[in-house]
CSV table of C-alpha atoms in Angstrom, one decimal:
chain,number,residue,atom,x,y,z
Y,27,MET,CA,-20.9,2.2,-8.7
Y,28,ARG,CA,-20.9,4.5,-11.7
Y,29,VAL,CA,-19.6,3.0,-15.0
Y,30,GLY,CA,-18.7,5.1,-18.1
Y,31,ILE,CA,-18.8,3.6,-21.6
Y,32,LEU,CA,-16.4,5.1,-24.2
Y,33,SER,CA,-15.1,4.5,-27.7
Y,34,TYR,CA,-13.8,6.6,-30.6
Y,35,PRO,CA,-15.8,9.9,-31.3
Y,36,MET,CA,-17.3,8.8,-34.7
Y,37,LEU,CA,-18.7,5.6,-33.3
Y,38,PHE,CA,-22.4,6.4,-33.6
Y,39,GLN,CA,-22.1,8.3,-36.9
Y,40,ARG,CA,-22.4,4.8,-38.6
Y,41,GLU,CA,-24.2,1.6,-37.9
Y,42,GLY,CA,-22.5,-1.8,-37.6
Y,43,GLY,CA,-21.7,-4.6,-35.2
Y,44,LEU,CA,-19.7,-2.5,-32.7
Y,45,GLN,CA,-22.6,0.0,-32.4
Y,46,VAL,CA,-25.0,-2.8,-31.8
Y,47,GLN,CA,-22.7,-4.4,-29.2
Y,48,VAL,CA,-22.3,-1.1,-27.2
Y,49,ARG,CA,-26.0,-0.4,-27.2
Y,50,SER,CA,-27.1,-3.9,-26.5
Y,51,THR,CA,-24.5,-4.2,-23.7
Y,52,MET,CA,-25.8,-1.0,-22.0
Y,53,ASP,CA,-29.5,-2.0,-22.4
Y,54,ALA,CA,-28.8,-5.4,-20.9
Y,55,LEU,CA,-26.8,-4.0,-18.0
Y,56,ARG,CA,-29.7,-1.5,-17.2
Y,57,GLN,CA,-32.2,-4.3,-17.4
Y,58,LEU,CA,-30.4,-6.2,-14.6
Y,59,LYS,CA,-31.8,-3.4,-12.3
Y,60,VAL,CA,-28.8,-3.7,-9.9
Y,61,PRO,CA,-29.4,-0.7,-7.6
Y,62,ALA,CA,-25.7,0.0,-7.1
Y,63,LEU,CA,-24.9,-0.1,-10.8
Y,64,GLN,CA,-25.2,3.0,-13.0
Y,65,VAL,CA,-24.1,2.7,-16.6
Y,66,GLU,CA,-24.0,5.6,-19.1
Y,67,LEU,CA,-22.2,6.8,-22.2
Y,68,VAL,CA,-19.5,9.3,-21.3
Y,69,ASP,CA,-19.7,12.8,-22.8
Y,70,PRO,CA,-16.0,13.7,-22.8
Y,71,ASN,CA,-16.8,17.3,-23.6
Y,72,HIS,CA,-18.7,17.8,-20.4
Y,73,GLN,CA,-17.7,14.9,-18.0
Y,74,ARG,CA,-14.4,14.0,-16.4
Y,75,LEU,CA,-13.3,10.4,-16.5
Y,76,ASP,CA,-12.6,10.5,-12.8
Y,77,SER,CA,-16.2,11.2,-12.0
Y,78,PHE,CA,-16.7,7.5,-12.8
Y,79,ASP,CA,-15.7,4.5,-10.7
Y,80,VAL,CA,-15.0,2.3,-13.8
Y,81,ILE,CA,-14.4,3.1,-17.4
Y,82,HIS,CA,-15.2,0.5,-20.1
Y,83,VAL,CA,-13.6,1.3,-23.5
Y,84,PHE,CA,-14.8,-0.5,-26.6
Y,85,SER,CA,-12.1,-1.2,-29.2
Y,86,ALA,CA,-8.4,-1.1,-28.7
Y,87,ILE,CA,-7.8,0.7,-32.0
Y,88,ASN,CA,-8.9,4.0,-33.5
Y,89,GLY,CA,-6.7,6.0,-31.1
Y,90,ASN,CA,-8.6,4.6,-28.0
Y,91,TYR,CA,-5.3,4.1,-26.3
Y,92,ARG,CA,-5.5,7.7,-25.2
Y,93,LEU,CA,-8.7,7.1,-23.4
Y,94,VAL,CA,-7.0,4.2,-21.5
Y,95,GLU,CA,-4.0,6.4,-20.8
Y,96,LEU,CA,-6.0,9.2,-19.4
Y,97,ALA,CA,-8.2,7.0,-17.2
Y,98,THR,CA,-5.1,5.3,-15.8
Y,99,GLU,CA,-3.4,8.6,-15.1
Y,100,LEU,CA,-6.6,9.7,-13.2
Y,101,GLY,CA,-6.6,6.4,-11.2
Y,102,VAL,CA,-9.8,5.1,-12.7
Y,103,PRO,CA,-9.8,1.3,-13.5
Y,104,VAL,CA,-10.4,0.4,-17.1
Y,105,ALA,CA,-12.1,-2.6,-18.8
Y,106,LEU,CA,-11.1,-2.8,-22.4
Y,107,SER,CA,-13.1,-4.8,-25.0
Y,108,ALA,CA,-10.3,-5.3,-27.4
Y,109,LEU,CA,-12.1,-6.4,-30.6
Y,110,LEU,CA,-9.0,-7.6,-32.4
Y,111,SER,CA,-8.6,-9.8,-35.4
Y,112,PRO,CA,-7.4,-13.4,-34.7
Y,113,SER,CA,-4.9,-12.9,-37.5
Y,114,TRP,CA,-2.5,-11.4,-34.8
Y,115,THR,CA,-0.3,-14.4,-34.3
Y,116,LYS,CA,3.2,-14.5,-32.7
Y,117,ALA,CA,4.8,-14.1,-36.1
Y,118,ALA,CA,2.5,-11.1,-37.0
Y,119,GLY,CA,3.3,-9.5,-33.6
Y,120,LEU,CA,7.0,-9.9,-34.2
Y,121,ARG,CA,6.8,-8.3,-37.6
Y,122,ALA,CA,4.8,-5.4,-36.2
Y,123,ARG,CA,7.3,-4.9,-33.4
Y,124,LEU,CA,10.2,-4.8,-35.9
Y,125,ALA,CA,8.3,-2.3,-38.1
Y,126,ASP,CA,7.5,-0.2,-35.0
Y,127,GLY,CA,11.1,-0.2,-33.9
Y,128,LEU,CA,12.3,0.8,-37.4
Y,129,THR,CA,9.7,3.6,-37.6
Y,130,GLY,CA,10.8,4.9,-34.2
Y,131,HIS,CA,14.5,5.0,-35.1
Y,132,LEU,CA,13.8,6.7,-38.5
Y,133,THR,CA,11.6,9.4,-36.9
Y,134,GLY,CA,13.4,10.0,-33.6
Y,135,TRP,CA,10.4,8.2,-31.9
Y,136,ASN,CA,8.1,11.0,-33.0
Y,137,VAL,CA,5.8,8.6,-34.9
Y,138,GLN,CA,3.9,5.7,-33.4
Y,139,THR,CA,2.5,2.8,-35.3
Y,140,SER,CA,-1.1,1.7,-34.7
Y,141,TYR,CA,0.4,-1.6,-33.4
Y,142,ALA,CA,2.3,0.3,-30.6
Y,143,GLN,CA,-0.9,2.2,-29.7
Y,144,THR,CA,-3.0,-0.9,-29.5
Y,145,LYS,CA,-0.4,-2.7,-27.5
Y,146,ARG,CA,-0.2,0.2,-25.0
Y,147,ALA,CA,-4.0,0.2,-24.5
Y,148,LEU,CA,-3.9,-3.6,-23.8
Y,149,GLN,CA,-1.0,-3.2,-21.4
Y,150,LEU,CA,-2.5,-0.3,-19.4
Y,151,ALA,CA,-6.0,-1.7,-19.1
Y,152,GLN,CA,-6.6,-3.4,-15.8
Y,153,MET,CA,-8.9,-5.9,-17.5
Y,154,VAL,CA,-9.2,-7.0,-21.1
Y,155,ILE,CA,-12.3,-8.6,-22.5
Y,156,ALA,CA,-12.0,-11.0,-25.5
Y,157,LEU,CA,-15.0,-12.3,-27.4
Y,158,GLY,CA,-13.7,-15.9,-27.8
Y,159,PRO,CA,-10.6,-18.1,-27.5
Y,160,ALA,CA,-9.2,-17.1,-30.9
Y,161,GLU,CA,-9.3,-13.4,-30.0
Y,162,ARG,CA,-7.8,-14.2,-26.6
Y,163,ALA,CA,-4.9,-16.0,-28.3
Y,164,ALA,CA,-4.3,-13.0,-30.6
Y,165,ILE,CA,-4.2,-10.6,-27.6
Y,166,VAL,CA,-1.7,-12.8,-25.8
Y,167,ASP,CA,0.4,-13.9,-28.8
Y,168,GLY,CA,0.3,-10.9,-31.0
Y,169,PHE,CA,0.6,-8.2,-28.3
Y,170,ARG,CA,2.3,-10.0,-25.4
Y,171,THR,CA,-0.5,-9.2,-23.1
Y,172,ASP,CA,-0.7,-10.8,-19.6
Y,173,GLY,CA,-3.3,-13.6,-20.0
Y,174,GLY,CA,-4.2,-13.3,-16.3
Y,175,LYS,CA,-6.2,-10.1,-16.9
Y,176,ILE,CA,-8.2,-11.4,-19.9
Y,177,ARG,CA,-11.8,-12.4,-19.5
Y,178,THR,CA,-13.5,-14.3,-22.4
Y,179,LEU,CA,-17.1,-13.1,-22.8
Y,180,PRO,CA,-19.0,-13.6,-26.1
Y,181,ASN,CA,-21.6,-11.3,-27.6
Y,182,GLY,CA,-25.3,-11.9,-27.1
Y,183,ILE,CA,-28.3,-12.2,-29.4
Y,184,SER,CA,-31.6,-10.3,-29.1
Y,185,PRO,CA,-34.5,-12.7,-28.4
Y,186,ARG,CA,-36.4,-11.4,-31.4
Y,187,PHE,CA,-34.1,-13.2,-33.8
Y,188,PHE,CA,-34.9,-16.6,-32.3
Y,189,SER,CA,-38.6,-16.0,-32.9
Y,190,SER,CA,-38.4,-14.3,-36.3
Y,191,ASP,CA,-40.4,-15.5,-39.3
Y,192,ARG,CA,-40.1,-15.0,-43.1
Y,193,GLN,CA,-43.5,-13.5,-43.9
Y,194,ALA,CA,-42.6,-9.8,-43.5
Y,195,PHE,CA,-39.6,-10.2,-45.8
Y,196,VAL,CA,-41.7,-12.0,-48.4
Y,197,ARG,CA,-44.4,-9.4,-48.4
Y,198,HIS,CA,-41.8,-6.6,-48.7
Y,199,THR,CA,-39.7,-8.0,-51.5
Y,200,GLY,CA,-41.8,-10.6,-53.3
Y,201,LEU,CA,-38.9,-13.1,-53.0
Y,202,ASN,CA,-40.5,-16.4,-52.0
Y,203,GLY,CA,-37.8,-18.9,-53.0
Y,204,PRO,CA,-34.2,-19.6,-52.0
Y,205,PHE,CA,-31.8,-16.7,-51.8
Y,206,VAL,CA,-28.5,-15.8,-50.2
Y,207,LEU,CA,-28.4,-12.9,-47.7
Y,208,MET,CA,-25.4,-10.7,-46.9
Y,209,VAL,CA,-25.6,-8.1,-44.1
Y,210,GLY,CA,-22.9,-5.5,-43.6
Y,211,ALA,CA,-21.3,-2.4,-45.0
Y,212,ILE,CA,-21.0,-2.4,-48.8
Y,213,SER,CA,-17.2,-2.4,-49.4
Y,214,PRO,CA,-14.3,-4.3,-51.0
Y,215,TYR,CA,-13.3,-5.4,-47.5
Y,216,LYS,CA,-16.6,-7.0,-46.9
Y,217,ASN,CA,-16.2,-8.6,-50.3
Y,218,GLN,CA,-19.8,-8.7,-51.7
Y,219,LEU,CA,-18.5,-8.7,-55.3
Y,220,ALA,CA,-16.8,-12.1,-54.7
Y,221,LEU,CA,-20.2,-13.5,-53.6
Y,222,ALA,CA,-21.8,-12.2,-56.8
Y,223,LYS,CA,-19.0,-13.7,-58.9
Y,224,ALA,CA,-19.1,-17.0,-57.0
Y,225,LEU,CA,-22.8,-17.5,-57.8
Y,226,GLU,CA,-22.9,-16.0,-61.3
Y,227,LYS,CA,-23.6,-19.4,-62.8
Y,228,HIS,CA,-26.4,-20.2,-60.4
Y,229,ASP,CA,-30.0,-19.0,-60.3
Y,230,LEU,CA,-29.8,-17.7,-56.8
Y,231,PRO,CA,-30.9,-14.2,-55.9
Y,232,ILE,CA,-28.5,-12.3,-53.6
Y,233,VAL,CA,-30.0,-9.8,-51.1
Y,234,LEU,CA,-27.7,-7.2,-49.6
Y,235,ILE,CA,-28.5,-5.2,-46.5
Y,236,GLY,CA,-26.1,-2.4,-45.6
Y,237,SER,CA,-24.9,1.1,-46.6
Y,238,ALA,CA,-22.0,2.1,-48.9
Y,239,GLN,CA,-19.8,5.0,-47.9
Y,240,ARG,CA,-19.1,7.6,-50.6
Y,241,GLN,CA,-15.8,6.1,-51.7
Y,242,HIS,CA,-17.5,2.7,-52.2
Y,243,GLU,CA,-20.4,3.9,-54.3
Y,244,ASP,CA,-18.8,2.7,-57.6
Y,245,TYR,CA,-18.4,-0.7,-55.9
Y,246,LEU,CA,-22.1,-0.7,-55.1
Y,247,GLN,CA,-23.0,0.2,-58.7
Y,248,GLU,CA,-20.8,-2.7,-59.9
Y,249,LEU,CA,-22.8,-5.0,-57.7
Y,250,LEU,CA,-26.2,-3.7,-58.8
Y,251,ALA,CA,-25.2,-4.3,-62.4
Y,252,SER,CA,-26.1,-7.9,-61.8
Y,253,PRO,CA,-29.8,-8.6,-62.1
Y,254,LYS,CA,-29.6,-11.1,-59.4
Y,255,VAL,CA,-28.5,-8.6,-56.7
Y,256,HIS,CA,-31.2,-6.9,-54.7
Y,257,TRP,CA,-30.1,-4.1,-52.4
Y,258,LEU,CA,-32.4,-3.1,-49.4
Y,259,GLY,CA,-30.1,-0.4,-48.1
Y,260,GLN,CA,-29.4,0.1,-44.4
Y,261,LEU,CA,-31.9,-1.3,-42.0
Y,262,ASP,CA,-32.1,-0.3,-38.4
Y,263,HIS,CA,-31.0,-3.1,-36.1
Y,264,ASN,CA,-34.4,-3.1,-34.5
Y,265,ASP,CA,-36.3,-3.2,-37.8
Y,266,ALA,CA,-38.5,-6.2,-37.9
Y,267,LEU,CA,-37.6,-6.6,-41.6
Y,268,LEU,CA,-34.0,-7.4,-40.7
Y,269,ALA,CA,-35.0,-10.3,-38.4
Y,270,SER,CA,-37.4,-11.5,-41.1
Y,271,ALA,CA,-34.7,-11.4,-43.7
Y,272,TYR,CA,-32.5,-13.7,-41.6
Y,273,ALA,CA,-35.4,-16.1,-41.2
Y,274,ALA,CA,-36.3,-16.1,-44.9
Y,275,ALA,CA,-32.8,-16.6,-46.3
Y,276,SER,CA,-31.5,-19.9,-47.3
Y,277,VAL,CA,-27.9,-19.0,-46.4
Y,278,LEU,CA,-26.2,-16.0,-44.9
Y,279,ALA,CA,-22.8,-15.3,-46.6
Y,280,LEU,CA,-20.0,-13.3,-45.0
Y,281,PRO,CA,-16.9,-13.7,-47.2
Y,282,SER,CA,-15.2,-10.6,-45.8
Y,283,GLN,CA,-11.4,-10.3,-45.4
Y,284,GLY,CA,-11.7,-10.4,-41.6
Y,285,GLU,CA,-14.2,-10.3,-38.8
Y,286,VAL,CA,-13.8,-10.3,-35.0
Y,287,TYR,CA,-17.0,-11.9,-33.7
Y,288,PRO,CA,-19.7,-11.0,-36.2
Y,289,LEU,CA,-23.1,-10.4,-34.7
Y,290,VAL,CA,-24.8,-11.0,-38.1
Y,291,VAL,CA,-23.6,-14.6,-38.0
Y,292,LEU,CA,-25.0,-15.2,-34.5
Y,293,GLU,CA,-28.3,-13.5,-35.5
Y,294,ALA,CA,-28.7,-15.6,-38.6
Y,295,LEU,CA,-28.0,-18.8,-36.7
Y,296,ALA,CA,-30.6,-17.7,-34.1
Y,297,ALA,CA,-33.1,-17.4,-37.0
Y,298,GLY,CA,-32.2,-21.0,-38.0
Y,299,THR,CA,-30.3,-20.0,-41.1
Y,300,PRO,CA,-26.9,-21.7,-42.0
Y,301,VAL,CA,-23.9,-19.5,-42.6
Y,302,VAL,CA,-20.9,-19.5,-44.9
Y,303,MET,CA,-18.2,-17.0,-43.7
Y,304,THR,CA,-14.5,-16.1,-43.6
Y,305,ASN,CA,-12.2,-18.1,-41.5
Y,306,GLU,CA,-10.4,-14.9,-40.5
Y,307,SER,CA,-12.6,-14.6,-37.4
Y,308,ALA,CA,-12.6,-15.2,-33.6
Y,309,LEU,CA,-15.9,-17.0,-33.8
Y,310,SER,CA,-15.8,-20.7,-32.9
Y,311,LEU,CA,-18.8,-22.9,-32.2
Y,312,PRO,CA,-18.2,-26.5,-31.3
Y,313,ALA,CA,-19.9,-29.2,-33.5
Y,314,SER,CA,-21.3,-26.5,-35.8
Y,315,GLY,CA,-20.0,-27.8,-39.2
Y,316,PHE,CA,-23.5,-28.9,-40.2
Y,317,ALA,CA,-24.6,-25.2,-40.2
Y,318,LEU,CA,-21.5,-23.1,-40.2
Y,319,ARG,CA,-18.7,-23.2,-42.8
Y,320,GLN,CA,-15.6,-21.1,-42.4
Y,321,LEU,CA,-13.5,-20.6,-45.5
Y,322,ARG,CA,-10.7,-18.6,-46.9
Y,323,TRP,CA,-12.2,-15.2,-47.8
Y,324,ASN,CA,-10.8,-15.3,-51.3
Y,325,ASP,CA,-11.7,-18.9,-52.2
Y,326,THR,CA,-14.7,-18.3,-54.4
Y,327,ASP,CA,-15.0,-21.9,-55.5
Y,328,ALA,CA,-15.3,-23.1,-52.0
Y,329,LEU,CA,-17.8,-20.3,-51.2
Y,330,CYS,CA,-20.0,-21.3,-54.1
Y,331,THR,CA,-19.8,-25.0,-53.2
Y,332,ALA,CA,-20.7,-24.4,-49.6
Y,333,ILE,CA,-23.7,-22.1,-50.4
Y,334,VAL,CA,-25.1,-24.5,-53.0
Y,335,ASP,CA,-24.8,-27.4,-50.7
Y,336,PHE,CA,-26.7,-25.6,-47.9
Y,337,VAL,CA,-29.4,-24.6,-50.4
Y,338,ALA,CA,-29.8,-28.2,-51.6
Y,339,ARG,CA,-29.6,-29.8,-48.2
Y,340,PRO,CA,-30.6,-27.3,-45.6
Y,341,PRO,CA,-30.1,-28.2,-41.9
Y,342,ARG,CA,-33.0,-28.3,-39.5
Y,343,ARG,CA,-33.7,-24.8,-38.3
Y,344,ALA,CA,-34.3,-25.9,-34.8
Y,345,GLU,CA,-30.9,-27.6,-34.6
Y,346,VAL,CA,-29.2,-24.5,-36.1
Y,347,ARG,CA,-30.9,-22.3,-33.4
Y,348,ALA,CA,-29.7,-24.6,-30.7
Y,349,LEU,CA,-26.1,-23.7,-31.5
Y,350,VAL,CA,-26.5,-20.2,-30.1
Y,351,GLU,CA,-29.4,-20.6,-27.7
Y,352,LYS,CA,-27.2,-19.7,-24.7
Y,353,PHE,CA,-25.9,-16.5,-26.3
Y,354,THR,CA,-28.2,-14.0,-24.5
Y,355,TRP,CA,-27.3,-10.4,-23.7
Y,356,GLN,CA,-28.7,-10.9,-20.2
Y,357,ARG,CA,-26.1,-13.6,-19.5
Y,358,VAL,CA,-23.4,-11.4,-21.0
Y,359,ALA,CA,-24.5,-8.4,-18.9
Y,360,MET,CA,-24.3,-10.4,-15.7
Y,361,GLN,CA,-20.7,-11.4,-16.5
Y,362,ILE,CA,-19.7,-7.9,-17.4
Y,363,ALA,CA,-21.3,-6.5,-14.3
Y,364,GLU,CA,-19.1,-9.0,-12.3
Y,365,CYS,CA,-16.1,-7.6,-14.1
Y,366,TYR,CA,-17.0,-4.1,-13.2
Y,367,GLN,CA,-17.5,-5.1,-9.5
Y,368,GLU,CA,-14.1,-6.8,-9.5
Y,369,LEU,CA,-12.4,-3.7,-10.9
Y,370,HIS,CA,-14.2,-1.4,-8.5
Y,371,ARG,CA,-13.1,-3.5,-5.5
Y,372,ARG,CA,-9.5,-3.3,-6.8
Y,373,GLY,CA,-9.8,0.5,-7.3
Y,374,CYS,CA,-11.1,1.0,-3.7
Y,375,ALA,CA,-8.4,-1.2,-2.3
Y,376,HIS,CA,-5.7,0.7,-4.2
Y,377,GLN,CA,-7.1,4.0,-2.9
Y,378,ASP,CA,-7.1,2.7,0.7
Y,379,GLU,CA,-3.4,1.7,0.3
Y,380,ARG,CA,-2.5,5.2,-1.0
Y,381,ARG,CA,-4.3,6.8,1.9
Y,382,ALA,CA,-2.5,4.5,4.4
Y,383,VAL,CA,0.9,5.6,2.9
């Protein structure tokens, strides 16, 4: 069985959670060493989609509905990792459909909204993968997707984050006391400035890891105007310094306007570090309140209180790690491989039916 992995063309021009998810998923699938399973990135300039038995599309947005459309037209079954915000409630879906209908009428149906494109991708895909119950609810409620074709599979965590230690980070930065870490693209959406303002009255260094696009360079300079902010730039996901930073931090903060299922949070917890993050996320861990606080992204007072509380009364690192000890890429890969096999069987059965007719 030959499986092709696809997403939008600019995916690997940047680094972030989706890039890590795609690479880690592929690596883990290959490590399963299933003889009948061949997984590869599709080169759409040189390979036809119908040369694959199954297509796996990552992200339902960024125009990826066209990939799902084409694969469907060619008779290739599609698994779609939706990666949608849990903010897509029934009410949000209704508003989007009304706006889509109005746009269509005003333009003679020559213009599509991104909502309509996302909905089409979800409807055409034979199987939709959600990262958690909150994203599953958004897919069903916001986009009226058949819940029967949704599989809920979380992301995994590399083993190196569970065994990381703080020494490499301390040697590299000289920071040997409490500090707050934030990992992610530097941008107003990620909301680093709110973190700096929330902690402006506290003697807590803030370490930022991530790159800023050209349009956000002024935002970065505003952050660096604070003497408490230390910027390490972009680190490769495999860089030992990244894992060490998680282990050295007192708290990981992620007050962004929205996240789907943030890998940085899972990685910080694997290192034993508590997290304060936005509540606009599909991430949900039972009995995790002692190490994970999820707040409104614009509530700087609550952000400050939660961070200071974790610094003053840190949870036991072993107990924090235990929250995510089952989140392995190997386990995820085995479940995804089962999804591929199910789709392949369906595709073969459908072809047999067509031949019989």
